[in-house]
XYZ file of C-alpha atoms in Angstrom:
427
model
C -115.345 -20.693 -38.530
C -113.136 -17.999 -37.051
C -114.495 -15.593 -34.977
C -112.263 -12.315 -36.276
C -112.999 -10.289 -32.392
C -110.967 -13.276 -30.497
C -107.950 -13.394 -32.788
C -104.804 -13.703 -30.678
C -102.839 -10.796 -29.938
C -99.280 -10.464 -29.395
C -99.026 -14.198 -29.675
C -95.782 -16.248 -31.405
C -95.577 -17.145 -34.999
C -96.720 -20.591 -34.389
C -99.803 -19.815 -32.905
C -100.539 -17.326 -35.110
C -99.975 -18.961 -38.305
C -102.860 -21.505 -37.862
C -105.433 -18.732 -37.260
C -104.027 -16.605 -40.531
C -104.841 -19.733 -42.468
C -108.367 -19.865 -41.061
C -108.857 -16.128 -41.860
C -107.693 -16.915 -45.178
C -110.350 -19.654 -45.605
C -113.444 -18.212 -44.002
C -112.747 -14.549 -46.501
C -112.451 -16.744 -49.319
C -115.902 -17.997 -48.486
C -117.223 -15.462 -47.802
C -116.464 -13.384 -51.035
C -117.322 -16.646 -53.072
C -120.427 -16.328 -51.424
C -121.156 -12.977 -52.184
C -120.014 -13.612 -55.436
C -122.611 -15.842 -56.216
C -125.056 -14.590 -54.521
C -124.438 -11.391 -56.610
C -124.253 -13.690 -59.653
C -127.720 -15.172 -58.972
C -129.614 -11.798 -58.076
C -128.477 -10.474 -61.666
C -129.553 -13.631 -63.665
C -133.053 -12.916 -62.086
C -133.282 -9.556 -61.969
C -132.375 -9.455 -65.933
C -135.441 -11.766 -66.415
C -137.550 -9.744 -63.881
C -140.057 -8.262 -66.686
C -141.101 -12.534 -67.367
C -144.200 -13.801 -65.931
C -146.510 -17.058 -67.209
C -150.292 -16.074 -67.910
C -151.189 -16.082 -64.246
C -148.418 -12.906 -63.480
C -145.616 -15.175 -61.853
C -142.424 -14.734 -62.659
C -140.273 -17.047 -64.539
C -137.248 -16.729 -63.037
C -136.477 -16.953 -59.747
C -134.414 -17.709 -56.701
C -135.118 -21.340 -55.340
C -132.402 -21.765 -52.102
C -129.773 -23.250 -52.041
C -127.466 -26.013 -52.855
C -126.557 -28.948 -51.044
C -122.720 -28.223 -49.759
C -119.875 -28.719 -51.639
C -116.220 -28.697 -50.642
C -114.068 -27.047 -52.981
C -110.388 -26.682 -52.966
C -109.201 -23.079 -54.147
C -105.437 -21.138 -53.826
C -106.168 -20.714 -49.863
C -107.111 -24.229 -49.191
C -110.585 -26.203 -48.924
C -113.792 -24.430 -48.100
C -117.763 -25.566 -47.626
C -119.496 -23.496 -50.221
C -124.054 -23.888 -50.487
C -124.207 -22.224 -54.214
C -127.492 -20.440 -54.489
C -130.271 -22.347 -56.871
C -132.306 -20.388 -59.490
C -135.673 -21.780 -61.119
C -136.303 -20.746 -64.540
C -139.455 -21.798 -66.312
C -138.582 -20.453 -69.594
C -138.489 -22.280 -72.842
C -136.877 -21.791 -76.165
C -138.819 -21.163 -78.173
C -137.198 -22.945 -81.237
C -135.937 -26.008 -79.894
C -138.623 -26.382 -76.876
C -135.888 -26.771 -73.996
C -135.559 -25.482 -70.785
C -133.431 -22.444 -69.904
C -130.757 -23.311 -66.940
C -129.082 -20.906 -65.218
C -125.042 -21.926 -65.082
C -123.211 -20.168 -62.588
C -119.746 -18.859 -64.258
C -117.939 -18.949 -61.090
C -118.873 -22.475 -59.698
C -119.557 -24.306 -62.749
C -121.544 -27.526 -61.850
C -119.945 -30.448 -60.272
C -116.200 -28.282 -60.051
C -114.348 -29.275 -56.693
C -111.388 -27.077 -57.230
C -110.488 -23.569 -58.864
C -108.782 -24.196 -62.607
C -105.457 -22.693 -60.666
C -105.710 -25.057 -58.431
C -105.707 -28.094 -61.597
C -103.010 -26.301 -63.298
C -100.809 -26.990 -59.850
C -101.066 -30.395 -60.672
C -99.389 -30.873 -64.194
C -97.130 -27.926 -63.590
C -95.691 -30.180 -60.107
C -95.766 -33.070 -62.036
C -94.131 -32.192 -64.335
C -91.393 -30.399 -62.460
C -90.274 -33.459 -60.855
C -92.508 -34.251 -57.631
C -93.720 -37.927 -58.276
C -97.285 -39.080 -58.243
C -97.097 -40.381 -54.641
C -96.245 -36.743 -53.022
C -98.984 -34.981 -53.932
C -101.087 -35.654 -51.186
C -98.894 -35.217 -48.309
C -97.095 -32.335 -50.124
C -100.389 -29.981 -50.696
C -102.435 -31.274 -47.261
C -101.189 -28.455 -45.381
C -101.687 -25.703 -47.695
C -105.038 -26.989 -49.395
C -106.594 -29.087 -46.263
C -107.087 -32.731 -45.532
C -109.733 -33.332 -47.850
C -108.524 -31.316 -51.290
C -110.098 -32.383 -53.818
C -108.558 -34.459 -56.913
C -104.879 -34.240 -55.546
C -104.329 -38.160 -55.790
C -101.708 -40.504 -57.939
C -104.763 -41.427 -59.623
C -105.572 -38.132 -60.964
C -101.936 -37.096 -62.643
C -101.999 -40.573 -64.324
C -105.520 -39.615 -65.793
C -103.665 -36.172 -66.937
C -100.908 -37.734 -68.204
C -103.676 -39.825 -70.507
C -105.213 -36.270 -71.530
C -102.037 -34.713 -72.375
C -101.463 -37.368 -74.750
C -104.867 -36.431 -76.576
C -103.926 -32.815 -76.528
C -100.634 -33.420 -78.233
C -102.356 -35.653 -80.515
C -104.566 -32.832 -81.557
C -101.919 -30.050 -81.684
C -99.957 -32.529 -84.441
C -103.397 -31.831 -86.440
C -103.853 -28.170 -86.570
C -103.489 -26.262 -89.434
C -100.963 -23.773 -89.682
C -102.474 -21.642 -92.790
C -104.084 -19.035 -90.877
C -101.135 -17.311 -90.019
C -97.718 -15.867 -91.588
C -94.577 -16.917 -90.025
C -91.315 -14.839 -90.371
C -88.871 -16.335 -88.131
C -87.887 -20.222 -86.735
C -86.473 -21.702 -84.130
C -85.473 -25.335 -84.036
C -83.471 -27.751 -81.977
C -83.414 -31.080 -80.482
C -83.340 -32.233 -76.695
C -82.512 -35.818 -75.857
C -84.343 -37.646 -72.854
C -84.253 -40.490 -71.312
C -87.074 -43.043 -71.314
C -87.832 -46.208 -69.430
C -87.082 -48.915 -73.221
C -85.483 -51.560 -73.302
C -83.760 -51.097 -76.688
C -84.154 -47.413 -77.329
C -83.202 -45.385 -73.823
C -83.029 -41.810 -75.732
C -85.540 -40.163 -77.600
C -84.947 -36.610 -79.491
C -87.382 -34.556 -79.585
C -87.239 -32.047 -82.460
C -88.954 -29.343 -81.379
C -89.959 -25.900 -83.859
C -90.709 -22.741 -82.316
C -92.398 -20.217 -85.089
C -92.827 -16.089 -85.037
C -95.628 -14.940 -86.408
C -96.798 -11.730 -87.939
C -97.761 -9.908 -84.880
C -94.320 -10.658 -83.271
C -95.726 -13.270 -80.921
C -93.799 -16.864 -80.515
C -96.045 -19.904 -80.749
C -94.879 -23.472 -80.147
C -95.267 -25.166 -84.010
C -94.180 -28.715 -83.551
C -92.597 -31.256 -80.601
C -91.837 -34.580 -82.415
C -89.652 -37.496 -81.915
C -86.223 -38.297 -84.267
C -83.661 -40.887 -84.354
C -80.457 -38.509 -83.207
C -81.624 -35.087 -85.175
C -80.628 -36.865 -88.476
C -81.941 -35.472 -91.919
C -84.273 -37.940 -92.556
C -86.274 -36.955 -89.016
C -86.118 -32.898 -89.260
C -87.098 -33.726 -93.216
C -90.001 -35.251 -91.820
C -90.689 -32.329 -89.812
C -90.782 -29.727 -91.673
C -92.499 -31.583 -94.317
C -95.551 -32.216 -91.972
C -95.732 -28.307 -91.366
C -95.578 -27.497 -95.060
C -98.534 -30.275 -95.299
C -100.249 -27.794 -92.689
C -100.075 -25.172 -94.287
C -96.418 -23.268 -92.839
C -95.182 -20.726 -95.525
C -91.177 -20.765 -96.278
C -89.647 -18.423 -93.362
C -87.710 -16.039 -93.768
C -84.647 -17.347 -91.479
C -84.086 -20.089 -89.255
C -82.634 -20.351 -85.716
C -80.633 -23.316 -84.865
C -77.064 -25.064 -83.705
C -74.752 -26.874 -86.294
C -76.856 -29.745 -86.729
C -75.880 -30.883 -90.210
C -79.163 -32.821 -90.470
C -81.369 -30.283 -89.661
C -79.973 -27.695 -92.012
C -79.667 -30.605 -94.644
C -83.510 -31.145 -94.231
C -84.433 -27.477 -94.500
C -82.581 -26.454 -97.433
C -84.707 -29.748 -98.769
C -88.194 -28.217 -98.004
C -87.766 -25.255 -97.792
C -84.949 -23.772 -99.654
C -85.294 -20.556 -99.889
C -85.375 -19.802 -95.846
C -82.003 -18.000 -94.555
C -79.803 -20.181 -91.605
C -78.675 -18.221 -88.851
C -76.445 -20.551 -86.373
C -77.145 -20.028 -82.608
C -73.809 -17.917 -80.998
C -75.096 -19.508 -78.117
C -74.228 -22.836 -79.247
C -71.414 -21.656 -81.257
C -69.518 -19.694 -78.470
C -69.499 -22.785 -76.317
C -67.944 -24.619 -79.431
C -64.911 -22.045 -79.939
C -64.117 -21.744 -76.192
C -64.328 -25.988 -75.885
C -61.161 -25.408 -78.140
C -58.971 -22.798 -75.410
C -57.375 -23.642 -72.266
C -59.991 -23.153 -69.446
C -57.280 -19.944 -67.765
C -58.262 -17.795 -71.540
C -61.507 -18.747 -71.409
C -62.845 -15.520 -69.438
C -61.004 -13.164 -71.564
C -61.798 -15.225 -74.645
C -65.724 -14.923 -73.708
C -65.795 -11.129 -73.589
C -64.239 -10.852 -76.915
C -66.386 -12.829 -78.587
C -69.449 -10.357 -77.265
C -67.469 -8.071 -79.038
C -68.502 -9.867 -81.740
C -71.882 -11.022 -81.237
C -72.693 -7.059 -80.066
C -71.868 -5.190 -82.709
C -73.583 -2.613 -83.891
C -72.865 -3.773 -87.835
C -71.341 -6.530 -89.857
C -67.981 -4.654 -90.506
C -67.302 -4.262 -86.557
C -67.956 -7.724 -86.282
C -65.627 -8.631 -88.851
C -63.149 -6.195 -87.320
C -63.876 -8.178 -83.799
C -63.174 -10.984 -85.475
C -59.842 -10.386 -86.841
C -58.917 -9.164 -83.148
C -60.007 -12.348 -81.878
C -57.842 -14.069 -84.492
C -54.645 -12.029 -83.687
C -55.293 -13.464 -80.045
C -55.921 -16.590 -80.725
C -55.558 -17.643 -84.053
C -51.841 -18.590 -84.040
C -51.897 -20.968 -81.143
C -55.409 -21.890 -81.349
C -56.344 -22.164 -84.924
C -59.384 -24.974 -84.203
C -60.812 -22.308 -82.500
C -60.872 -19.943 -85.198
C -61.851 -22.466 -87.912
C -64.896 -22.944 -86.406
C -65.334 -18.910 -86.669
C -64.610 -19.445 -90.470
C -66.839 -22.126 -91.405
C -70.090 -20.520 -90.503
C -69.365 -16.863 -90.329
C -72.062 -16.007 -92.903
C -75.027 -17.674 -91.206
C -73.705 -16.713 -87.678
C -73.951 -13.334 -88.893
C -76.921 -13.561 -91.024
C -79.243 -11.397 -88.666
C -77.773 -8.846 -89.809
C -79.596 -8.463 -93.113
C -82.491 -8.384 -90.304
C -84.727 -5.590 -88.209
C -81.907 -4.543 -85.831
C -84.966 -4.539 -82.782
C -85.151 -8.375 -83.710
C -81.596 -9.297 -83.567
C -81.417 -10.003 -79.691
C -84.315 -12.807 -80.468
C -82.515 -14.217 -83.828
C -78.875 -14.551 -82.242
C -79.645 -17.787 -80.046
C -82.180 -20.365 -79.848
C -82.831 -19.233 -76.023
C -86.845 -19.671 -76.514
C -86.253 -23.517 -76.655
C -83.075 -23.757 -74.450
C -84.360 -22.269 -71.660
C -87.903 -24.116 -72.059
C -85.739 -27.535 -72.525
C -84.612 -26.971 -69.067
C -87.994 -27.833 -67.519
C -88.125 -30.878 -69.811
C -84.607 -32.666 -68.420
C -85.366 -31.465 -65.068
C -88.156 -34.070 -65.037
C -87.154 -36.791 -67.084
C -83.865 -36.644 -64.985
C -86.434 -37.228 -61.622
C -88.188 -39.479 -62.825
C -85.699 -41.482 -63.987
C -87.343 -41.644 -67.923
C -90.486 -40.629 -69.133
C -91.768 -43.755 -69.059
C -92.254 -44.152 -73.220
C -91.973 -42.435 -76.113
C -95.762 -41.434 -76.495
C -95.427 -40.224 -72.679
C -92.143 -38.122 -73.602
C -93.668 -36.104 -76.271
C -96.627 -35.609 -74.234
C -94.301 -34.344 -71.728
C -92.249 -32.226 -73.729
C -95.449 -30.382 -75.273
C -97.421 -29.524 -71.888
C -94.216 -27.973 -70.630
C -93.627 -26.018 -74.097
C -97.115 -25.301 -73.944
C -97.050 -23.901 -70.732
C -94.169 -21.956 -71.078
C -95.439 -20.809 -74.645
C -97.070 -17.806 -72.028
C -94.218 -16.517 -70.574
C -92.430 -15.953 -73.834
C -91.795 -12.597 -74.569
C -92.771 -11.080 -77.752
C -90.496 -9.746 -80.778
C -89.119 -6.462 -79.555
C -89.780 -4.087 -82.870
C -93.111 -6.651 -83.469
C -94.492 -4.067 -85.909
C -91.458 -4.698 -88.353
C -91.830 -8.647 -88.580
C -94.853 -7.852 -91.358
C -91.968 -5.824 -93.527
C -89.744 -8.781 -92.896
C -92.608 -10.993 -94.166
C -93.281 -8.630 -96.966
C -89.426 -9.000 -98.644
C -88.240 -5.280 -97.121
C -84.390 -5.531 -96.892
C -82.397 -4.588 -94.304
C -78.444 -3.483 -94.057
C -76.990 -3.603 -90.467
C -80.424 -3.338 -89.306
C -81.765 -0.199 -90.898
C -84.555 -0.933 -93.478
C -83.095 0.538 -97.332
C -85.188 0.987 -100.140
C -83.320 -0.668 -102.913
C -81.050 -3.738 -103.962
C -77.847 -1.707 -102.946
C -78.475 -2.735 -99.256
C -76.539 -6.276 -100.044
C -73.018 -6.503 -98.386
C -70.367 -7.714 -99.883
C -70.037 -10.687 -98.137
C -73.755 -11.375 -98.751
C -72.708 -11.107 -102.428
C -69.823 -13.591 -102.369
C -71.882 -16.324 -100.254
């Protein structure tokens, strides 16, 4: 233990740093302690009024526990958890009453931070045989539960939990908006080194995003999204009202099957990278900030007017460019018939993209994922976990008009059937 009145003075960082770490440890015990000793002293005094026949008391404080190591976020500490003897009985089913402490659960040897560390670097590319040398330092010698063995046993889990997320019924909540794409990654198979996984990212009612489906498919073909969305359907997904993907052929293909009447809006994300593929790499700056022009603004008309500049650029020399413009300008401007708080979330698929990073990032480390089964177990703890860092629909309170067939023109919510553009009308 350190003793706080000889801490060194005055002394270099390297000296010092050792003795901060101690500090850190002993005041984490110590206000665990407290903590349960503060737990324990409630649980009795609530019971204080219950004695047998002869006057004693029920409940009551019995010492201590044997120690315990346990490895928290400011390393590995010796913690005696205080001991509480309750006589009571149920009175329905005859048991015993226990008391169950809610910070130290029985048998826990590390903090549930601590266990999410372990997926989370896992999964973010240090390998099973770094772990202990890796945490030692910050955690102590003896952490608890940092070993090879233990990620392979969560690897096993996360297979279960994917298992059971593929199950769930999807009936108990509306869904306005979509996002879908595919990732490919590599695996350690002899005849199949790629998997795609299709993954479906859904918006429901209360403007919150929530991770709907992470599947496998032979190269995002129709047949595999089909499959897809047809398993969500089974689950109980109502028909969106618009979709968020690339130019996958086979994905809109299998939509359009199941559910036909959901709106296609093309990622500009995707589609910007397509157009400026097609221009010299020296016009590709200039090029970029017209196309925000574009993608920014403020209603369908400007963009069509942006568009027409773009053309008179570009269009002459570059007219590959510009056909790709053309052949999907009505769903890569289809948010417009949408809230215009939403359209900053319905313009790209960004949700997945930026999750999907995670995902390569660690199949590229570990060389593969090992096996199919193992990739979409992957895939859906990192989704998963970055399912709480996703930010919610701005203008949330206008998804349930969406929902509810309200149209919008440019944004603004109108009242009857004259809010249709014309070039909503020709489509």
């Amino acid at each position: 233990m350190v003793d706080v009145r000889r801490l060194p003075v005055g002394e270099n960082v390297e000296e010092v740093a050792p003795v901060l770490d101690e500090l850190a440890r002993e005041g984490a015990r110590r206000m665990i302690a407290a903590a349960l000793r503060a737990e324990a002293d409630e649980y009795v005094g609530r019971f204080a009024g219950e004695v047998d026949e002869d006057g004693h008391r029920l409940v009551v404080r019995n010492g201590r526990a044997r120690e315990r190591r346990v490895t928290v976020g400011s390393g590995t500490i010796p913690i005696k958890a205080p001991r509480v003897h309750d006589k009571r009985v149920e009175e329905e089913t005859g048991e015993r009453q226990r008391f169950s402490s809610r910070i130290l659960p029985a048998y826990a040897r590390r903090s549930p931070k601590v266990g999410e560390v372990i997926p989370i670097l896992y999964l973010r590319g240090l390998s099973t045989g770094d772990f202990r040398p890796a945490l030692e330092g910050l955690l102590g010698e003896d952490a608890a539960g940092l070993s090879a063995t233990t990620v392979s046993r969560l690897c096993k889990e996360w297979e279960a939990h994917h298992d059971r997320f593929r199950q769930r019924l999807l009936s108990f909540s509306r869904y306005a908006y979509l996002f879908m794409d595919g990732i490919h990654v590599q695996v350690r198979l002899g005849e199949d080194p790629k998997v795609c996984l299709l993954i479906v990212i859904g918006v429901r009612e209360d403007g919150c995003k929530e991770l709907l489906a992470v599947e496998d498919g032979y190269r995002e073909s129709t047949e595999s999204w089909a499959g897809v969305f047809r398993d969500l359907k089974r689950r109980g997904l109502n028909e969106p009202k618009l979709v968020v993907g690339d130019g996958a052929l086979g994905a809109w293909a299998a939509l359009r099957d199941v559910y036909p009447g959901a709106g296609e809006q093309r990622c500009w994300f995707h589609a910007a990278g397509n157009v400026l593929d097609c221009l010299p790499k020296r016009l590709q700056p200039r090029a970029k900030g017209m196309l925000s022009e574009i993608i920014e603004a403020p209603a369908r008309k400007d963009a069509r007017h942006a568009l027409e500049v773009f053309r008179e650029e570009y269009g002459a020399k570059y007219p590959k460019a510009l056909s790709k413009l053309d052949r999907d300008w009505i769903p890569l401007t289809a948010f417009f018939d949408y809230p215009a708080e939403h359209w900053r979330h319905l313009r790209t698929t960004n949700p997945i993209e930026s999750s999907f990073a995670t995902v390569r990032l660690r199949t590229r480390v570990t060389k593969g994922a090992g096996s199919k089964t193992a990739a979409l177990a992957m895939a859906y703890k990192l989704l998963e976990s970055a399912q709480e860092r996703w930010r919610r629909f701005n203008g949330h309170e206008l998804v349930a008009d969406v929902l509810d067939g309200v149209k919008f023109k440019d944004g603004i919510k109108v009242t009857d059937d004259d809010g249709m553009t014309d070039e909503k009308v020709a489509a």
